[in-house]
mmCIF file of C-alpha atoms and ligand atoms in Angstrom:
data_model
loop_
_atom_site.group_PDB
_atom_site.id
_atom_site.type_symbol
_atom_site.label_atom_id
_atom_site.label_comp_id
_atom_site.label_asym_id
_atom_site.label_seq_id
_atom_site.Cartn_x
_atom_site.Cartn_y
_atom_site.Cartn_z
ATOM 1 C CA UNK A 267 0.000 0.000 0.000
ATOM 2 C CA UNK A 268 0.952 3.677 0.014
ATOM 3 C CA UNK A 269 3.776 4.827 2.252
ATOM 4 C CA UNK A 270 6.586 2.807 3.763
ATOM 5 C CA UNK A 271 5.803 0.828 6.902
ATOM 6 C CA UNK A 272 3.363 -2.012 7.262
ATOM 7 C CA UNK A 273 0.415 -1.133 9.492
ATOM 8 C CA UNK A 274 -2.658 -2.806 10.895
ATOM 9 C CA UNK A 275 -5.751 -1.819 12.822
ATOM 10 C CA UNK A 276 -4.172 -3.504 15.838
ATOM 11 C CA UNK A 277 -1.356 -0.938 16.042
ATOM 12 C CA UNK A 278 -3.327 2.220 15.192
ATOM 13 C CA UNK A 279 -1.654 4.107 18.061
ATOM 14 C CA UNK A 280 1.731 3.687 16.318
ATOM 15 C CA UNK A 281 0.534 4.860 12.892
ATOM 16 C CA UNK A 282 1.765 8.421 13.563
ATOM 17 C CA UNK A 283 5.311 7.186 14.111
ATOM 18 C CA UNK A 284 5.630 6.057 10.506
ATOM 19 C CA UNK A 285 2.969 8.420 9.062
ATOM 20 C CA UNK A 286 3.160 11.815 10.830
ATOM 21 C CA UNK A 287 -0.115 13.152 9.353
ATOM 22 C CA UNK A 288 -1.935 10.453 11.355
ATOM 23 C CA UNK A 289 -1.164 12.611 14.428
ATOM 24 C CA UNK A 290 -2.596 15.775 12.832
ATOM 25 C CA UNK A 291 -5.461 18.017 13.943
ATOM 26 C CA UNK A 292 -7.810 17.352 11.007
ATOM 27 C CA UNK A 293 -8.149 13.589 11.237
ATOM 28 C CA UNK A 294 -11.021 11.262 10.324
ATOM 29 C CA UNK A 295 -13.300 9.575 11.179
ATOM 30 C CA UNK A 296 -15.197 11.733 13.689
ATOM 31 C CA UNK A 297 -18.293 11.469 15.847
ATOM 32 C CA UNK A 298 -21.024 13.703 14.392
ATOM 33 C CA UNK A 299 -22.783 15.478 17.267
ATOM 34 C CA UNK A 300 -26.058 16.412 15.605
ATOM 35 C CA UNK A 301 -26.662 19.176 18.173
ATOM 36 C CA UNK A 302 -23.456 20.953 17.097
ATOM 37 C CA UNK A 303 -23.795 20.772 13.310
ATOM 38 C CA UNK A 304 -24.323 24.054 11.419
ATOM 39 C CA UNK A 305 -27.028 24.212 8.719
ATOM 40 C CA UNK A 306 -25.658 25.543 5.414
ATOM 41 C CA UNK A 307 -28.118 26.312 2.628
ATOM 42 C CA UNK A 308 -25.184 26.310 0.137
ATOM 43 C CA UNK A 309 -24.936 22.522 0.388
ATOM 44 C CA UNK A 310 -26.795 21.263 -2.699
ATOM 45 C CA UNK A 311 -27.825 17.611 -3.219
ATOM 46 C CA UNK A 312 -24.958 15.365 -4.313
ATOM 47 C CA UNK A 313 -25.497 14.397 -7.956
ATOM 48 C CA UNK A 314 -23.402 11.684 -9.610
ATOM 49 C CA UNK A 315 -22.776 11.556 -13.348
ATOM 50 C CA UNK A 316 -21.732 8.536 -15.366
ATOM 51 C CA UNK A 317 -22.784 6.173 -12.567
ATOM 52 C CA UNK A 318 -24.634 3.688 -14.756
ATOM 53 C CA UNK A 319 -21.577 1.716 -15.760
ATOM 54 C CA UNK A 320 -21.595 -0.419 -18.903
ATOM 55 C CA UNK A 321 -22.349 -3.999 -17.715
ATOM 56 C CA UNK A 322 -19.853 -5.297 -20.278
ATOM 57 C CA UNK A 323 -17.124 -3.229 -18.600
ATOM 58 C CA UNK A 324 -15.629 -5.466 -15.854
ATOM 59 C CA UNK A 325 -14.347 -3.672 -12.731
ATOM 60 C CA UNK A 326 -11.484 -4.926 -10.563
ATOM 61 C CA UNK A 327 -12.410 -6.050 -7.040
ATOM 62 C CA UNK A 328 -9.459 -6.645 -4.713
ATOM 63 C CA UNK A 329 -8.815 -7.677 -1.118
ATOM 64 C CA UNK A 330 -5.839 -5.487 -0.150
ATOM 65 C CA UNK A 331 -5.634 -6.921 3.341
ATOM 66 C CA UNK A 332 -7.389 -3.915 4.918
ATOM 67 C CA UNK A 333 -10.659 -3.797 2.996
ATOM 68 C CA UNK A 334 -12.230 -4.864 -0.295
ATOM 69 C CA UNK A 335 -11.688 -2.258 -3.014
ATOM 70 C CA UNK A 336 -13.708 -1.825 -6.235
ATOM 71 C CA UNK A 337 -11.795 0.281 -8.743
ATOM 72 C CA UNK A 338 -14.014 2.865 -10.444
ATOM 73 C CA UNK A 339 -13.625 4.555 -13.846
ATOM 74 C CA UNK A 340 -12.824 8.278 -13.923
ATOM 75 C CA UNK A 341 -15.911 8.682 -16.118
ATOM 76 C CA UNK A 342 -17.916 8.499 -12.876
ATOM 77 C CA UNK A 343 -17.957 12.018 -11.462
ATOM 78 C CA UNK A 344 -19.609 14.129 -8.774
ATOM 79 C CA UNK A 345 -21.568 16.599 -10.883
ATOM 80 C CA UNK A 346 -22.884 18.753 -8.031
ATOM 81 C CA UNK A 347 -22.727 19.069 -4.285
ATOM 82 C CA UNK A 348 -19.102 20.209 -4.270
ATOM 83 C CA UNK A 349 -17.547 23.506 -5.468
ATOM 84 C CA UNK A 350 -15.599 21.659 -8.172
ATOM 85 C CA UNK A 351 -15.882 18.429 -10.153
ATOM 86 C CA UNK A 352 -14.380 15.270 -8.671
ATOM 87 C CA UNK A 353 -13.554 12.027 -10.517
ATOM 88 C CA UNK A 354 -14.027 8.547 -9.054
ATOM 89 C CA UNK A 355 -11.055 6.396 -8.019
ATOM 90 C CA UNK A 356 -12.402 3.508 -5.988
ATOM 91 C CA UNK A 357 -14.944 2.444 -3.426
ATOM 92 C CA UNK A 358 -14.349 0.234 -0.397
ATOM 93 C CA UNK A 359 -16.136 -0.866 2.760
ATOM 94 C CA UNK A 360 -15.599 -0.831 6.538
ATOM 95 C CA UNK A 361 -17.334 -3.346 8.771
ATOM 96 C CA UNK A 362 -17.342 -4.943 12.220
ATOM 97 C CA UNK A 363 -17.768 -8.579 13.211
ATOM 98 C CA UNK A 364 -20.583 -10.852 14.405
ATOM 99 C CA UNK A 365 -19.738 -9.432 17.859
ATOM 100 C CA UNK A 366 -20.316 -5.772 16.989
ATOM 101 C CA UNK A 367 -20.766 -2.940 14.430
ATOM 102 C CA UNK A 368 -17.975 -1.448 12.333
ATOM 103 C CA UNK A 369 -18.763 1.951 10.802
ATOM 104 C CA UNK A 370 -15.936 4.511 10.961
ATOM 105 C CA UNK A 371 -18.012 7.658 11.593
ATOM 106 C CA UNK A 372 -20.495 7.645 14.463
ATOM 107 C CA UNK A 373 -23.593 9.829 14.917
ATOM 108 C CA UNK A 374 -24.335 10.981 18.466
ATOM 109 C CA UNK A 375 -22.052 8.181 19.621
ATOM 110 C CA UNK A 376 -23.876 5.507 17.636
ATOM 111 C CA UNK A 377 -21.763 3.170 15.526
ATOM 112 C CA UNK A 378 -23.543 1.628 12.517
ATOM 113 C CA UNK A 379 -23.020 -1.896 11.196
ATOM 114 C CA UNK A 380 -20.784 -0.754 8.346
ATOM 115 C CA UNK A 381 -19.827 2.116 6.064
ATOM 116 C CA UNK A 382 -19.195 2.507 2.325
ATOM 117 C CA UNK A 383 -16.602 5.025 1.090
ATOM 118 C CA UNK A 384 -16.553 6.251 -2.524
ATOM 119 C CA UNK A 385 -13.209 7.982 -3.062
ATOM 120 C CA UNK A 386 -12.846 10.770 -5.660
ATOM 121 C CA UNK A 387 -9.959 13.049 -6.644
ATOM 122 C CA UNK A 388 -9.837 16.622 -7.935
ATOM 123 C CA UNK A 389 -8.830 16.336 -11.613
ATOM 124 C CA UNK A 390 -7.471 19.892 -11.699
ATOM 125 C CA UNK A 391 -4.254 18.395 -10.297
ATOM 126 C CA UNK A 392 -1.869 16.566 -12.609
ATOM 127 C CA UNK A 393 -2.310 13.170 -11.003
ATOM 128 C CA UNK A 394 -4.014 11.347 -8.167
ATOM 129 C CA UNK A 395 -0.687 11.174 -6.364
ATOM 130 C CA UNK A 396 -0.478 14.979 -6.450
ATOM 131 C CA UNK A 397 -4.204 15.510 -5.723
ATOM 132 C CA UNK A 398 -4.187 13.305 -2.619
ATOM 133 C CA UNK A 399 -1.560 15.565 -1.031
ATOM 134 C CA UNK A 400 -3.472 18.848 -1.674
ATOM 135 C CA UNK A 401 -6.225 20.256 0.581
ATOM 136 C CA UNK A 402 -9.532 19.410 -1.094
ATOM 137 C CA UNK A 403 -7.635 17.092 -3.414
ATOM 138 C CA UNK A 404 -9.847 14.200 -2.396
ATOM 139 C CA UNK A 405 -13.577 13.824 -1.706
ATOM 140 C CA UNK A 406 -15.097 10.796 -0.025
ATOM 141 C CA UNK A 407 -18.833 10.066 -0.117
ATOM 142 C CA UNK A 408 -19.685 7.986 2.957
ATOM 143 C CA UNK A 409 -22.905 6.159 3.793
ATOM 144 C CA UNK A 410 -23.778 3.949 6.748
ATOM 145 C CA UNK A 411 -24.740 0.321 6.161
ATOM 146 C CA UNK A 412 -27.466 -0.953 8.463
ATOM 147 C CA UNK A 413 -29.311 -4.290 8.821
ATOM 148 C CA UNK A 414 -32.757 -4.050 7.245
ATOM 149 C CA UNK A 415 -35.572 -6.460 6.427
ATOM 150 C CA UNK A 416 -34.407 -7.672 2.986
ATOM 151 C CA UNK A 417 -31.442 -8.159 0.638
ATOM 152 C CA UNK A 418 -30.151 -5.001 -1.039
ATOM 153 C CA UNK A 419 -30.068 -6.022 -4.718
ATOM 154 C CA UNK A 420 -27.528 -3.297 -5.575
ATOM 155 C CA UNK A 421 -24.933 -4.823 -3.215
ATOM 156 C CA UNK A 422 -25.438 -8.426 -4.366
ATOM 157 C CA UNK A 423 -22.980 -8.249 -7.343
ATOM 158 C CA UNK A 424 -20.236 -7.105 -4.932
ATOM 159 C CA UNK A 425 -21.023 -9.399 -2.003
ATOM 160 C CA UNK A 426 -21.336 -12.549 -4.089
ATOM 161 C CA UNK A 427 -17.766 -11.986 -5.330
ATOM 162 C CA UNK A 428 -16.271 -11.753 -1.822
ATOM 163 C CA UNK A 429 -15.528 -15.469 -1.688
ATOM 164 C CA UNK A 430 -13.421 -15.043 -4.855
ATOM 165 C CA UNK A 431 -11.133 -12.593 -2.979
ATOM 166 C CA UNK A 432 -11.121 -14.310 0.412
ATOM 167 C CA UNK A 433 -7.327 -14.128 0.790
ATOM 168 C CA UNK A 434 -5.275 -10.923 0.984
ATOM 169 C CA UNK A 435 -4.022 -9.870 -2.432
ATOM 170 C CA UNK A 436 -6.680 -11.823 -4.351
ATOM 171 C CA UNK A 437 -8.399 -9.987 -7.203
ATOM 172 C CA UNK A 438 -11.470 -10.704 -9.346
ATOM 173 C CA UNK A 439 -13.795 -8.742 -11.609
ATOM 174 C CA UNK A 440 -17.337 -7.480 -11.164
ATOM 175 C CA UNK A 441 -19.535 -6.571 -14.139
ATOM 176 C CA UNK A 442 -20.263 -2.835 -14.416
ATOM 177 C CA UNK A 443 -23.024 -2.101 -11.894
ATOM 178 C CA UNK A 444 -25.216 0.808 -10.922
ATOM 179 C CA UNK A 445 -22.908 2.675 -8.546
ATOM 180 C CA UNK A 446 -25.612 5.158 -7.585
ATOM 181 C CA UNK A 447 -27.687 2.272 -6.225
ATOM 182 C CA UNK A 448 -25.002 1.701 -3.563
ATOM 183 C CA UNK A 449 -25.745 5.088 -1.994
ATOM 184 C CA UNK A 450 -28.857 6.196 -0.079
ATOM 185 C CA UNK A 451 -31.798 7.385 -2.188
ATOM 186 C CA UNK A 452 -31.853 10.752 -0.432
ATOM 187 C CA UNK A 453 -28.606 12.519 -1.417
ATOM 188 C CA UNK A 454 -29.858 15.931 -0.325
ATOM 189 C CA UNK A 455 -29.361 15.256 3.396
ATOM 190 C CA UNK A 456 -25.731 14.985 4.443
ATOM 191 C CA UNK A 457 -22.996 16.235 6.779
ATOM 192 C CA UNK A 458 -19.866 17.940 5.318
ATOM 193 C CA UNK A 459 -16.502 18.500 7.028
ATOM 194 C CA UNK A 460 -12.786 18.680 6.240
ATOM 195 C CA UNK A 461 -10.791 15.661 7.332
ATOM 196 C CA UNK A 462 -8.393 12.952 6.304
ATOM 197 C CA UNK A 463 -7.895 9.486 4.978
ATOM 198 C CA UNK A 464 -8.768 7.099 7.810
ATOM 199 C CA UNK A 465 -5.797 4.919 6.977
ATOM 200 C CA UNK A 466 -2.094 5.642 6.686
ATOM 201 C CA UNK A 467 -0.845 7.955 5.189
ATOM 202 C CA UNK A 468 -3.824 9.837 6.814
ATOM 203 C CA UNK A 469 -3.396 12.805 4.424
ATOM 204 C CA UNK A 470 -5.559 15.721 5.665
ATOM 205 C CA UNK A 471 -6.903 16.407 2.213
ATOM 206 C CA UNK A 472 -10.398 14.909 2.248
ATOM 207 C CA UNK A 473 -13.613 16.846 1.731
ATOM 208 C CA UNK A 474 -15.999 14.450 3.534
ATOM 209 C CA UNK A 475 -19.691 13.919 2.822
ATOM 210 C CA UNK A 476 -21.516 11.641 5.279
ATOM 211 C CA UNK A 477 -25.091 10.931 4.172
ATOM 212 C CA UNK A 478 -27.836 11.205 6.799
ATOM 213 C CA UNK A 479 -29.955 8.395 5.322
ATOM 214 C CA UNK A 480 -28.541 4.902 5.827
ATOM 215 C CA UNK A 481 -28.286 2.051 3.290
ATOM 216 C CA UNK A 482 -30.162 -1.098 4.316
ATOM 217 C CA UNK A 483 -28.701 -4.580 3.702
ATOM 218 C CA UNK A 484 -30.079 -7.902 4.943
ATOM 219 C CA UNK A 485 -28.610 -9.581 8.004
ATOM 220 C CA UNK A 486 -27.196 -12.285 5.704
ATOM 221 C CA UNK A 487 -25.486 -9.666 3.492
ATOM 222 C CA UNK A 488 -23.935 -7.918 6.503
ATOM 223 C CA UNK A 489 -22.716 -11.190 7.999
ATOM 224 C CA UNK A 490 -21.283 -12.257 4.610
ATOM 225 C CA UNK A 491 -19.237 -9.052 4.740
ATOM 226 C CA UNK A 492 -18.188 -9.734 8.343
ATOM 227 C CA UNK A 493 -17.181 -13.377 7.914
ATOM 228 C CA UNK A 494 -15.755 -13.936 4.410
ATOM 229 C CA UNK A 495 -12.484 -12.012 4.026
ATOM 230 C CA UNK A 496 -9.063 -12.668 5.483
ATOM 231 C CA UNK A 497 -6.412 -10.030 6.134
ATOM 232 C CA UNK A 498 -2.769 -10.467 7.153
ATOM 233 C CA UNK A 499 -1.615 -14.011 7.878
ATOM 234 C CA UNK A 500 -5.060 -15.496 7.191
ATOM 235 C CA UNK A 501 -6.671 -13.797 10.210
ATOM 236 C CA UNK A 502 -10.319 -12.775 9.732
ATOM 237 C CA UNK A 503 -10.569 -9.306 8.178
ATOM 238 C CA UNK A 504 -12.958 -7.748 10.683
ATOM 239 C CA UNK A 505 -13.362 -4.457 12.580
ATOM 240 C CA UNK A 506 -11.421 -2.537 9.898
ATOM 241 C CA UNK A 507 -12.419 0.832 11.332
ATOM 242 C CA UNK A 508 -10.357 3.604 12.925
ATOM 243 C CA UNK A 509 -11.578 5.104 16.214
ATOM 244 C CA UNK A 510 -13.153 8.567 16.023
ATOM 245 C CA UNK A 511 -10.704 11.495 16.140
ATOM 246 C CA UNK A 512 -10.963 14.862 17.901
ATOM 247 C CA UNK A 513 -12.494 17.735 15.924
ATOM 248 C CA UNK A 514 -9.854 20.215 17.268
ATOM 249 C CA UNK A 515 -12.367 23.000 16.674
ATOM 250 C CA UNK A 516 -13.531 21.899 13.208
ATOM 251 C CA UNK A 517 -17.152 22.645 12.329
ATOM 252 C CA UNK A 518 -19.466 20.022 10.824
ATOM 253 C CA UNK A 519 -21.950 21.464 8.329
ATOM 254 C CA UNK A 520 -25.378 19.953 7.598
ATOM 255 C CA UNK A 521 -27.268 20.341 4.320
ATOM 256 C CA UNK A 522 -30.542 20.035 6.232
ATOM 257 C CA UNK A 523 -32.152 21.426 9.370
HETATM 258 N N1 LIG B 2015 -11.117 5.304 4.399
HETATM 259 S S1 LIG B 2015 -9.938 5.591 3.365
HETATM 260 O O1 LIG B 2015 -10.469 6.135 2.141
HETATM 261 O O2 LIG B 2015 -8.954 6.439 4.007
HETATM 262 C C1 LIG B 2015 -9.163 4.082 3.009
HETATM 263 C C2 LIG B 2015 -9.023 3.136 4.006
HETATM 264 F F1 LIG B 2015 -9.497 3.348 5.251
HETATM 265 C C3 LIG B 2015 -8.376 1.928 3.760
HETATM 266 F F2 LIG B 2015 -8.205 1.048 4.745
HETATM 267 C C4 LIG B 2015 -7.888 1.652 2.493
HETATM 268 S S2 LIG B 2015 -7.014 0.184 2.180
HETATM 269 C C5 LIG B 2015 -5.478 0.510 3.009
HETATM 270 C C6 LIG B 2015 -4.606 1.452 2.226
HETATM 271 C C7 LIG B 2015 -4.123 0.766 1.012
HETATM 272 C C8 LIG B 2015 -3.454 -0.446 1.135
HETATM 273 C C9 LIG B 2015 -3.003 -1.078 -0.030
HETATM 274 C C10 LIG B 2015 -3.260 -0.513 -1.283
HETATM 275 C C11 LIG B 2015 -2.769 -1.196 -2.521
HETATM 276 O O3 LIG B 2015 -2.111 -2.226 -2.368
HETATM 277 O O4 LIG B 2015 -3.073 -0.660 -3.622
HETATM 278 C C12 LIG B 2015 -3.965 0.711 -1.367
HETATM 279 C C13 LIG B 2015 -4.397 1.342 -0.212
HETATM 280 C C14 LIG B 2015 -8.025 2.579 1.482
HETATM 281 F F3 LIG B 2015 -7.543 2.279 0.267
HETATM 282 C C15 LIG B 2015 -8.661 3.799 1.720
HETATM 283 N N2 LIG B 2015 -8.743 4.742 0.722
HETATM 284 C C16 LIG B 2015 -7.591 5.017 -0.086
HETATM 285 C C17 LIG B 2015 -6.456 5.527 0.807
HETATM 286 C C18 LIG B 2015 -5.067 5.173 0.381
HETATM 287 C C19 LIG B 2015 -4.567 5.797 -0.886
HETATM 288 C C20 LIG B 2015 -5.181 7.140 -1.250
HETATM 289 C C21 LIG B 2015 -6.190 7.124 -2.372
HETATM 290 C C22 LIG B 2015 -7.223 6.020 -2.344
HETATM 291 C C23 LIG B 2015 -8.076 5.999 -1.111
HETATM 292 ZN ZN1 LIG B 2016 -12.621 4.130 3.994
#
């Protein structure tokens, strides 16, 4: 992965030794205290463009030892909801275990079962490598995954491939799917704040959107996510979430009252 040292969720207190930004004052994830958010009428609904990918276009799905990553084409963009256009890079998931939930952000101290992150970069920079080091260079759309009454058909193409990438480093392909279907239906209600990657190198360059509406998956889909993948040395890949970080005075905006 990026950066030098090898890291794990077990040694998250040492991350800042090898990756100094991880000890910064604009770190993610955070707890969203809904009583302290500030309503901003400037925050327009998030609109995606190019999200209906061509089913004949296979996408790479990989277990990188820390999460499962679906590479996304740069033709998928955020058309509105941010001051400038962003282009898709990848999406990945965070989850817990059968013993407990595993979202990264929390809302009023509540941790959700899981969380999807769609990672975008600002194409006005020469490359992703440059963009990810610039403030506002990255945008991540985050949504909470929650157990609901039935299977979420949009997640099925991803989840049924998990067994093909059970071991760290394994890769497979997924047919082009409707990326928009992976996000909540209501993209007008979200929180916005400036933060960081939640993994080393923890660059403080992420313009975060955390949707208010959750995404519902069945209990079976959530437990498939929690019990299929293996990380380092064949240990179960579970609880791949970073603890919430101090705001250090940062304000969290809300697109709704
Ligand atoms: N929540 S998050 O967005 O910070 C995030 C995580 F929490 C993540 F845990 C991850 S996966 C861990 C980082 C990593 C490891 C290996 C490789 C590789 O072999 O290619 C790539 C990345 C992960 F990939 C990401 N997102 C990546 C961060 C690393 C590189 C920057 C650009 C892509 C976004
Ligand atoms: Zn993430």
